[in-house]
PDB file of N, CA and C in Angstrom:
ATOM      1  N   GLY U   1     210.364 118.855 -39.364  1.00 72.00           N
ATOM      2  CA  GLY U   1     210.980 120.110 -39.693  1.00 72.00           C
ATOM      3  C   GLY U   1     212.459 119.962 -40.005  1.00 72.00           C
ATOM      4  N   ILE U   2     213.139 119.128 -39.256  1.00 75.00           N
ATOM      5  CA  ILE U   2     214.575 118.929 -39.489  1.00 75.00           C
ATOM      6  C   ILE U   2     214.792 118.282 -40.843  1.00 75.00           C
ATOM      7  N   SER U   3     213.984 117.301 -41.167  1.00 77.00           N
ATOM      8  CA  SER U   3     214.097 116.629 -42.463  1.00 77.00           C
ATOM      9  C   SER U   3     213.919 117.620 -43.613  1.00 77.00           C
ATOM     10  N   GLU U   4     212.936 118.490 -43.487  1.00 78.00           N
ATOM     11  CA  GLU U   4     212.675 119.477 -44.538  1.00 78.00           C
ATOM     12  C   GLU U   4     213.828 120.472 -44.665  1.00 78.00           C
ATOM     13  N   ASN U   5     214.367 120.927 -43.536  1.00 75.00           N
ATOM     14  CA  ASN U   5     215.489 121.864 -43.564  1.00 75.00           C
ATOM     15  C   ASN U   5     216.743 121.252 -44.166  1.00 75.00           C
ATOM     16  N   LEU U   6     216.863 119.932 -44.070  1.00 76.00           N
ATOM     17  CA  LEU U   6     218.029 119.256 -44.631  1.00 76.00           C
ATOM     18  C   LEU U   6     217.814 118.826 -46.083  1.00 76.00           C
ATOM     19  N   GLY U   7     216.655 119.164 -46.647  1.00 79.00           N
ATOM     20  CA  GLY U   7     216.388 118.843 -48.043  1.00 79.00           C
ATOM     21  C   GLY U   7     215.663 117.524 -48.235  1.00 79.00           C
ATOM     22  N   GLY U   8     215.171 116.937 -47.161  1.00 80.00           N
ATOM     23  CA  GLY U   8     214.460 115.662 -47.250  1.00 80.00           C
ATOM     24  C   GLY U   8     212.963 115.869 -47.380  1.00 80.00           C
ATOM     25  N   SER U   9     212.272 114.777 -47.512  1.00 85.00           N
ATOM     26  CA  SER U   9     210.816 114.796 -47.623  1.00 85.00           C
ATOM     27  C   SER U   9     210.199 114.514 -46.254  1.00 85.00           C
ATOM     28  N   PRO U  10     209.480 115.486 -45.686  1.00 85.00           N
ATOM     29  CA  PRO U  10     208.861 115.257 -44.377  1.00 85.00           C
ATOM     30  C   PRO U  10     207.851 114.107 -44.394  1.00 85.00           C
ATOM     31  N   THR U  11     207.125 113.953 -45.487  1.00 88.00           N
ATOM     32  CA  THR U  11     206.142 112.875 -45.580  1.00 88.00           C
ATOM     33  C   THR U  11     206.822 111.517 -45.557  1.00 88.00           C
ATOM     34  N   LEU U  12     207.865 111.372 -46.348  1.00 89.00           N
ATOM     35  CA  LEU U  12     208.602 110.116 -46.379  1.00 89.00           C
ATOM     36  C   LEU U  12     209.257 109.840 -45.028  1.00 89.00           C
ATOM     37  N   THR U  13     209.770 110.869 -44.395  1.00 85.00           N
ATOM     38  CA  THR U  13     210.378 110.723 -43.073  1.00 85.00           C
ATOM     39  C   THR U  13     209.348 110.214 -42.076  1.00 85.00           C
ATOM     40  N   ALA U  14     208.160 110.796 -42.079  1.00 87.00           N
ATOM     41  CA  ALA U  14     207.108 110.377 -41.143  1.00 87.00           C
ATOM     42  C   ALA U  14     206.705 108.921 -41.381  1.00 87.00           C
ATOM     43  N   VAL U  15     206.559 108.534 -42.634  1.00 91.00           N
ATOM     44  CA  VAL U  15     206.181 107.151 -42.954  1.00 91.00           C
ATOM     45  C   VAL U  15     207.257 106.184 -42.476  1.00 91.00           C
ATOM     46  N   LEU U  16     208.509 106.507 -42.708  1.00 89.00           N
ATOM     47  CA  LEU U  16     209.584 105.614 -42.299  1.00 89.00           C
ATOM     48  C   LEU U  16     209.724 105.540 -40.777  1.00 89.00           C
ATOM     49  N   VAL U  17     209.497 106.639 -40.084  1.00 86.00           N
ATOM     50  CA  VAL U  17     209.545 106.616 -38.623  1.00 86.00           C
ATOM     51  C   VAL U  17     208.430 105.733 -38.074  1.00 86.00           C
ATOM     52  N   ILE U  18     207.236 105.846 -38.618  1.00 90.00           N
ATOM     53  CA  ILE U  18     206.117 105.011 -38.171  1.00 90.00           C
ATOM     54  C   ILE U  18     206.385 103.541 -38.474  1.00 90.00           C
ATOM     55  N   LEU U  19     206.900 103.260 -39.665  1.00 92.00           N
ATOM     56  CA  LEU U  19     207.230 101.882 -40.035  1.00 92.00           C
ATOM     57  C   LEU U  19     208.297 101.301 -39.113  1.00 92.00           C
ATOM     58  N   THR U  20     209.302 102.096 -38.784  1.00 89.00           N
ATOM     59  CA  THR U  20     210.343 101.656 -37.869  1.00 89.00           C
ATOM     60  C   THR U  20     209.764 101.371 -36.484  1.00 89.00           C
ATOM     61  N   GLY U  21     208.881 102.230 -36.019  1.00 88.00           N
ATOM     62  CA  GLY U  21     208.259 102.038 -34.717  1.00 88.00           C
ATOM     63  C   GLY U  21     207.426 100.774 -34.651  1.00 88.00           C
ATOM     64  N   ILE U  22     206.623 100.528 -35.671  1.00 92.00           N
ATOM     65  CA  ILE U  22     205.788  99.323 -35.701  1.00 92.00           C
ATOM     66  C   ILE U  22     206.665  98.074 -35.745  1.00 92.00           C
ATOM     67  N   THR U  23     207.668  98.096 -36.609  1.00 92.00           N
ATOM     68  CA  THR U  23     208.571  96.949 -36.723  1.00 92.00           C
ATOM     69  C   THR U  23     209.279  96.686 -35.400  1.00 92.00           C
ATOM     70  N   GLY U  24     209.788  97.723 -34.784  1.00 89.00           N
ATOM     71  CA  GLY U  24     210.478  97.561 -33.510  1.00 89.00           C
ATOM     72  C   GLY U  24     209.559  97.069 -32.409  1.00 89.00           C
ATOM     73  N   ALA U  25     208.325  97.568 -32.369  1.00 89.00           N
ATOM     74  CA  ALA U  25     207.376  97.135 -31.338  1.00 89.00           C
ATOM     75  C   ALA U  25     207.040  95.657 -31.486  1.00 89.00           C
ATOM     76  N   VAL U  26     206.997  95.182 -32.711  1.00 92.00           N
ATOM     77  CA  VAL U  26     206.652  93.778 -32.955  1.00 92.00           C
ATOM     78  C   VAL U  26     207.823  92.845 -32.656  1.00 92.00           C
ATOM     79  N   ILE U  27     209.041  93.235 -33.067  1.00 93.00           N
ATOM     80  CA  ILE U  27     210.154  92.288 -32.950  1.00 93.00           C
ATOM     81  C   ILE U  27     211.091  92.526 -31.773  1.00 93.00           C
ATOM     82  N   ALA U  28     210.958  93.650 -31.065  1.00 90.00           N
ATOM     83  CA  ALA U  28     211.910  93.952 -29.992  1.00 90.00           C
ATOM     84  C   ALA U  28     211.891  92.902 -28.884  1.00 90.00           C
ATOM     85  N   THR U  29     210.721  92.570 -28.377  1.00 90.00           N
ATOM     86  CA  THR U  29     210.645  91.612 -27.269  1.00 90.00           C
ATOM     87  C   THR U  29     211.187  90.238 -27.659  1.00 90.00           C
ATOM     88  N   PRO U  30     210.780  89.661 -28.792  1.00 93.00           N
ATOM     89  CA  PRO U  30     211.346  88.352 -29.147  1.00 93.00           C
ATOM     90  C   PRO U  30     212.863  88.386 -29.386  1.00 93.00           C
ATOM     91  N   VAL U  31     213.358  89.442 -29.996  1.00 94.00           N
ATOM     92  CA  VAL U  31     214.798  89.534 -30.258  1.00 94.00           C
ATOM     93  C   VAL U  31     215.569  89.683 -28.949  1.00 94.00           C
ATOM     94  N   LEU U  32     215.100  90.545 -28.061  1.00 93.00           N
ATOM     95  CA  LEU U  32     215.787  90.738 -26.790  1.00 93.00           C
ATOM     96  C   LEU U  32     215.702  89.485 -25.919  1.00 93.00           C
ATOM     97  N   ASN U  33     214.590  88.754 -26.005  1.00 94.00           N
ATOM     98  CA  ASN U  33     214.494  87.473 -25.300  1.00 94.00           C
ATOM     99  C   ASN U  33     215.499  86.470 -25.868  1.00 94.00           C
ATOM    100  N   ALA U  34     215.599  86.413 -27.198  1.00 96.00           N
ATOM    101  CA  ALA U  34     216.532  85.481 -27.844  1.00 96.00           C
ATOM    102  C   ALA U  34     217.984  85.815 -27.493  1.00 96.00           C
ATOM    103  N   LEU U  35     218.266  87.085 -27.297  1.00 95.00           N
ATOM    104  CA  LEU U  35     219.618  87.499 -26.922  1.00 95.00           C
ATOM    105  C   LEU U  35     219.905  87.270 -25.436  1.00 95.00           C
ATOM    106  N   GLY U  36     218.873  86.932 -24.685  1.00 95.00           N
ATOM    107  CA  GLY U  36     219.047  86.663 -23.263  1.00 95.00           C
ATOM    108  C   GLY U  36     219.203  87.912 -22.410  1.00 95.00           C
ATOM    109  N   LEU U  37     218.755  89.043 -22.909  1.00 93.00           N
ATOM    110  CA  LEU U  37     218.864  90.295 -22.172  1.00 93.00           C
ATOM    111  C   LEU U  37     217.771  90.361 -21.107  1.00 93.00           C
ATOM    112  N   LYS U  38     218.175  90.389 -19.848  1.00 93.00           N
ATOM    113  CA  LYS U  38     217.230  90.339 -18.727  1.00 93.00           C
ATOM    114  C   LYS U  38     216.997  91.695 -18.056  1.00 93.00           C
ATOM    115  N   ASP U  39     217.907  92.626 -18.222  1.00 96.00           N
ATOM    116  CA  ASP U  39     217.817  93.926 -17.546  1.00 96.00           C
ATOM    117  C   ASP U  39     216.758  94.797 -18.228  1.00 96.00           C
ATOM    118  N   TRP U  40     215.696  95.122 -17.498  1.00 96.00           N
ATOM    119  CA  TRP U  40     214.598  95.904 -18.075  1.00 96.00           C
ATOM    120  C   TRP U  40     215.035  97.309 -18.475  1.00 96.00           C
ATOM    121  N   ARG U  41     216.033  97.843 -17.790  1.00 96.00           N
ATOM    122  CA  ARG U  41     216.524  99.177 -18.151  1.00 96.00           C
ATOM    123  C   ARG U  41     217.167  99.149 -19.525  1.00 96.00           C
ATOM    124  N   ALA U  42     218.011  98.165 -19.766  1.00 95.00           N
ATOM    125  CA  ALA U  42     218.684  98.050 -21.057  1.00 95.00           C
ATOM    126  C   ALA U  42     217.697  97.726 -22.171  1.00 95.00           C
ATOM    127  N   ARG U  43     216.756  96.850 -21.876  1.00 95.00           N
ATOM    128  CA  ARG U  43     215.745  96.480 -22.878  1.00 95.00           C
ATOM    129  C   ARG U  43     214.918  97.697 -23.278  1.00 95.00           C
ATOM    130  N   GLY U  44     214.493  98.471 -22.283  1.00 94.00           N
ATOM    131  CA  GLY U  44     213.690  99.655 -22.559  1.00 94.00           C
ATOM    132  C   GLY U  44     214.465 100.712 -23.320  1.00 94.00           C
ATOM    133  N   PHE U  45     215.699 100.962 -22.894  1.00 96.00           N
ATOM    134  CA  PHE U  45     216.513 101.972 -23.565  1.00 96.00           C
ATOM    135  C   PHE U  45     216.735 101.606 -25.033  1.00 96.00           C
ATOM    136  N   ALA U  46     217.061 100.346 -25.274  1.00 93.00           N
ATOM    137  CA  ALA U  46     217.284  99.888 -26.657  1.00 93.00           C
ATOM    138  C   ALA U  46     216.019 100.023 -27.490  1.00 93.00           C
ATOM    139  N   THR U  47     214.897  99.671 -26.912  1.00 93.00           N
ATOM    140  CA  THR U  47     213.636  99.767 -27.642  1.00 93.00           C
ATOM    141  C   THR U  47     213.274 101.219 -27.936  1.00 93.00           C
ATOM    142  N   GLY U  48     213.474 102.105 -26.984  1.00 92.00           N
ATOM    143  CA  GLY U  48     213.159 103.519 -27.190  1.00 92.00           C
ATOM    144  C   GLY U  48     214.028 104.167 -28.253  1.00 92.00           C
ATOM    145  N   VAL U  49     215.309 103.840 -28.246  1.00 92.00           N
ATOM    146  CA  VAL U  49     216.226 104.404 -29.247  1.00 92.00           C
ATOM    147  C   VAL U  49     215.875 103.895 -30.644  1.00 92.00           C
ATOM    148  N   ALA U  50     215.548 102.623 -30.747  1.00 90.00           N
ATOM    149  CA  ALA U  50     215.329 102.018 -32.065  1.00 90.00           C
ATOM    150  C   ALA U  50     213.900 102.141 -32.575  1.00 90.00           C
ATOM    151  N   SER U  51     212.925 102.191 -31.684  1.00 89.00           N
ATOM    152  CA  SER U  51     211.538 102.048 -32.119  1.00 89.00           C
ATOM    153  C   SER U  51     210.643 103.250 -31.873  1.00 89.00           C
ATOM    154  N   HIS U  52     211.183 104.354 -31.411  1.00 83.00           N
ATOM    155  CA  HIS U  52     210.437 105.597 -31.259  1.00 83.00           C
ATOM    156  C   HIS U  52     209.222 105.436 -30.352  1.00 83.00           C
ATOM    157  N   GLY U  53     208.176 106.172 -30.622  1.00 88.00           N
ATOM    158  CA  GLY U  53     207.006 106.224 -29.750  1.00 88.00           C
ATOM    159  C   GLY U  53     206.221 104.935 -29.675  1.00 88.00           C
ATOM    160  N   ILE U  54     206.066 104.248 -30.786  1.00 90.00           N
ATOM    161  CA  ILE U  54     205.287 103.014 -30.780  1.00 90.00           C
ATOM    162  C   ILE U  54     206.020 101.934 -29.980  1.00 90.00           C
ATOM    163  N   GLY U  55     207.326 101.855 -30.144  1.00 89.00           N
ATOM    164  CA  GLY U  55     208.116 100.909 -29.365  1.00 89.00           C
ATOM    165  C   GLY U  55     208.117 101.258 -27.891  1.00 89.00           C
ATOM    166  N   THR U  56     208.127 102.540 -27.581  1.00 92.00           N
ATOM    167  CA  THR U  56     208.079 102.981 -26.186  1.00 92.00           C
ATOM    168  C   THR U  56     206.745 102.602 -25.556  1.00 92.00           C
ATOM    169  N   ALA U  57     205.667 102.773 -26.284  1.00 93.00           N
ATOM    170  CA  ALA U  57     204.355 102.373 -25.769  1.00 93.00           C
ATOM    171  C   ALA U  57     204.320 100.869 -25.506  1.00 93.00           C
ATOM    172  N   ARG U  58     204.907 100.102 -26.382  1.00 92.00           N
ATOM    173  CA  ARG U  58     204.959  98.648 -26.195  1.00 92.00           C
ATOM    174  C   ARG U  58     205.829  98.287 -24.983  1.00 92.00           C
ATOM    175  N   ALA U  59     206.921  98.995 -24.799  1.00 92.00           N
ATOM    176  CA  ALA U  59     207.786  98.741 -23.645  1.00 92.00           C
ATOM    177  C   ALA U  59     207.031  98.989 -22.340  1.00 92.00           C
ATOM    178  N   PHE U  60     206.181 100.020 -22.300  1.00 93.00           N
ATOM    179  CA  PHE U  60     205.370 100.278 -21.107  1.00 93.00           C
ATOM    180  C   PHE U  60     204.395  99.127 -20.852  1.00 93.00           C
ATOM    181  N   GLN U  61     203.891  98.502 -21.910  1.00 93.00           N
ATOM    182  CA  GLN U  61     202.991  97.359 -21.741  1.00 93.00           C
ATOM    183  C   GLN U  61     203.717  96.155 -21.152  1.00 93.00           C
ATOM    184  N   VAL U  62     204.973  95.993 -21.529  1.00 91.00           N
ATOM    185  CA  VAL U  62     205.742  94.832 -21.076  1.00 91.00           C
ATOM    186  C   VAL U  62     206.209  95.013 -19.636  1.00 91.00           C
ATOM    187  N   ASN U  63     206.749  96.201 -19.307  1.00 94.00           N
ATOM    188  CA  ASN U  63     207.289  96.443 -17.971  1.00 94.00           C
ATOM    189  C   ASN U  63     207.393  97.953 -17.748  1.00 94.00           C
ATOM    190  N   PRO U  64     206.952  98.466 -16.601  1.00 96.00           N
ATOM    191  CA  PRO U  64     207.008  99.914 -16.371  1.00 96.00           C
ATOM    192  C   PRO U  64     208.425 100.488 -16.366  1.00 96.00           C
ATOM    193  N   VAL U  65     209.388  99.728 -15.848  1.00 97.00           N
ATOM    194  CA  VAL U  65     210.780 100.202 -15.848  1.00 97.00           C
ATOM    195  C   VAL U  65     211.299 100.275 -17.279  1.00 97.00           C
ATOM    196  N   ALA U  66     210.988  99.264 -18.083  1.00 95.00           N
ATOM    197  CA  ALA U  66     211.394  99.282 -19.494  1.00 95.00           C
ATOM    198  C   ALA U  66     210.769 100.475 -20.207  1.00 95.00           C
ATOM    199  N   GLY U  67     209.519 100.769 -19.897  1.00 95.00           N
ATOM    200  CA  GLY U  67     208.847 101.907 -20.516  1.00 95.00           C
ATOM    201  C   GLY U  67     209.496 103.231 -20.162  1.00 95.00           C
ATOM    202  N   ALA U  68     209.885 103.380 -18.904  1.00 96.00           N
ATOM    203  CA  ALA U  68     210.537 104.623 -18.483  1.00 96.00           C
ATOM    204  C   ALA U  68     211.868 104.811 -19.200  1.00 96.00           C
ATOM    205  N   PHE U  69     212.645 103.747 -19.292  1.00 96.00           N
ATOM    206  CA  PHE U  69     213.933 103.857 -19.972  1.00 96.00           C
ATOM    207  C   PHE U  69     213.763 103.976 -21.487  1.00 96.00           C
ATOM    208  N   ALA U  70     212.684 103.431 -22.021  1.00 95.00           N
ATOM    209  CA  ALA U  70     212.397 103.607 -23.444  1.00 95.00           C
ATOM    210  C   ALA U  70     212.101 105.079 -23.739  1.00 95.00           C
ATOM    211  N   GLY U  71     211.345 105.719 -22.862  1.00 95.00           N
ATOM    212  CA  GLY U  71     211.076 107.157 -23.025  1.00 95.00           C
ATOM    213  C   GLY U  71     212.347 107.977 -22.958  1.00 95.00           C
ATOM    214  N   LEU U  72     213.224 107.631 -22.034  1.00 96.00           N
ATOM    215  CA  LEU U  72     214.510 108.320 -21.914  1.00 96.00           C
ATOM    216  C   LEU U  72     215.350 108.121 -23.180  1.00 96.00           C
ATOM    217  N   GLY U  73     215.424 106.883 -23.651  1.00 95.00           N
ATOM    218  CA  GLY U  73     216.192 106.599 -24.866  1.00 95.00           C
ATOM    219  C   GLY U  73     215.645 107.325 -26.083  1.00 95.00           C
ATOM    220  N   MET U  74     214.320 107.370 -26.191  1.00 93.00           N
ATOM    221  CA  MET U  74     213.694 108.056 -27.324  1.00 93.00           C
ATOM    222  C   MET U  74     214.000 109.554 -27.277  1.00 93.00           C
ATOM    223  N   ALA U  75     213.916 110.158 -26.098  1.00 95.00           N
ATOM    224  CA  ALA U  75     214.180 111.595 -25.971  1.00 95.00           C
ATOM    225  C   ALA U  75     215.642 111.925 -26.282  1.00 95.00           C
ATOM    226  N   LEU U  76     216.555 111.132 -25.740  1.00 95.00           N
ATOM    227  CA  LEU U  76     217.978 111.379 -26.016  1.00 95.00           C
ATOM    228  C   LEU U  76     218.309 111.180 -27.490  1.00 95.00           C
ATOM    229  N   ASN U  77     217.690 110.181 -28.100  1.00 91.00           N
ATOM    230  CA  ASN U  77     217.893 109.948 -29.532  1.00 91.00           C
ATOM    231  C   ASN U  77     217.406 111.141 -30.351  1.00 91.00           C
ATOM    232  N   ALA U  78     216.260 111.690 -29.985  1.00 89.00           N
ATOM    233  CA  ALA U  78     215.718 112.840 -30.716  1.00 89.00           C
ATOM    234  C   ALA U  78     216.632 114.058 -30.593  1.00 89.00           C
ATOM    235  N   ILE U  79     217.123 114.305 -29.396  1.00 93.00           N
ATOM    236  CA  ILE U  79     218.001 115.465 -29.177  1.00 93.00           C
ATOM    237  C   ILE U  79     219.304 115.312 -29.948  1.00 93.00           C
ATOM    238  N   LEU U  80     219.919 114.150 -29.835  1.00 92.00           N
ATOM    239  CA  LEU U  80     221.193 113.937 -30.537  1.00 92.00           C
ATOM    240  C   LEU U  80     221.028 113.957 -32.053  1.00 92.00           C
ATOM    241  N   THR U  81     219.932 113.394 -32.542  1.00 87.00           N
ATOM    242  CA  THR U  81     219.697 113.413 -33.985  1.00 87.00           C
ATOM    243  C   THR U  81     219.514 114.841 -34.487  1.00 87.00           C
ATOM    244  N   ALA U  82     218.769 115.647 -33.735  1.00 86.00           N
ATOM    245  CA  ALA U  82     218.545 117.036 -34.140  1.00 86.00           C
ATOM    246  C   ALA U  82     219.847 117.835 -34.162  1.00 86.00           C
ATOM    247  N   ILE U  83     220.773 117.491 -33.294  1.00 90.00           N
ATOM    248  CA  ILE U  83     222.057 118.203 -33.256  1.00 90.00           C
ATOM    249  C   ILE U  83     223.041 117.655 -34.277  1.00 90.00           C
ATOM    250  N   LEU U  84     223.133 116.333 -34.361  1.00 90.00           N
ATOM    251  CA  LEU U  84     224.172 115.719 -35.197  1.00 90.00           C
ATOM    252  C   LEU U  84     223.831 115.628 -36.681  1.00 90.00           C
ATOM    253  N   ALA U  85     222.560 115.470 -37.031  1.00 83.00           N
ATOM    254  CA  ALA U  85     222.197 115.318 -38.442  1.00 83.00           C
ATOM    255  C   ALA U  85     222.658 116.507 -39.299  1.00 83.00           C
ATOM    256  N   PRO U  86     222.406 117.755 -38.900  1.00 84.00           N
ATOM    257  CA  PRO U  86     222.900 118.865 -39.719  1.00 84.00           C
ATOM    258  C   PRO U  86     224.441 118.912 -39.797  1.00 84.00           C
ATOM    259  N   LEU U  87     225.097 118.539 -38.710  1.00 88.00           N
ATOM    260  CA  LEU U  87     226.577 118.545 -38.717  1.00 88.00           C
ATOM    261  C   LEU U  87     227.131 117.496 -39.674  1.00 88.00           C
ATOM    262  N   VAL U  88     226.545 116.318 -39.644  1.00 87.00           N
ATOM    263  CA  VAL U  88     227.012 115.247 -40.536  1.00 87.00           C
ATOM    264  C   VAL U  88     226.704 115.598 -41.982  1.00 87.00           C
ATOM    265  N   LEU U  89     225.523 116.167 -42.236  1.00 81.00           N
ATOM    266  CA  LEU U  89     225.161 116.538 -43.600  1.00 81.00           C
ATOM    267  C   LEU U  89     226.089 117.617 -44.150  1.00 81.00           C
ATOM    268  N   SER U  90     226.552 118.515 -43.302  1.00 84.00           N
ATOM    269  CA  SER U  90     227.448 119.578 -43.773  1.00 84.00           C
ATOM    270  C   SER U  90     228.798 119.029 -44.221  1.00 84.00           C
ATOM    271  N   LEU U  91     229.148 117.821 -43.770  1.00 86.00           N
ATOM    272  CA  LEU U  91     230.408 117.208 -44.192  1.00 86.00           C
ATOM    273  C   LEU U  91     230.344 116.698 -45.631  1.00 86.00           C
ATOM    274  N   PHE U  92     229.146 116.486 -46.126  1.00 80.00           N
ATOM    275  CA  PHE U  92     228.980 115.970 -47.482  1.00 80.00           C
ATOM    276  C   PHE U  92     228.634 117.110 -48.378  1.00 80.00           C
TER     277      PHE U  92
END
């Protein structure tokens, strides 16, 4: 709905969100391992913010604490995006 109100394509938005989630779910664990990030809270939060629902589901599979923080990150990202996207668009 937000995408449509801002003049975007809801279908394209949905496809890109799903693609981002799949990509994040596949590469988040190897990338975070390569970076040496050991804190499950930080790993989960980063995955939730970047990878949406699919990444959050994957975080729950890896570690319950990571999954909880992924859900928190995803929710906060959604709220902030819904508030900030119209404000940023109005500047252009």
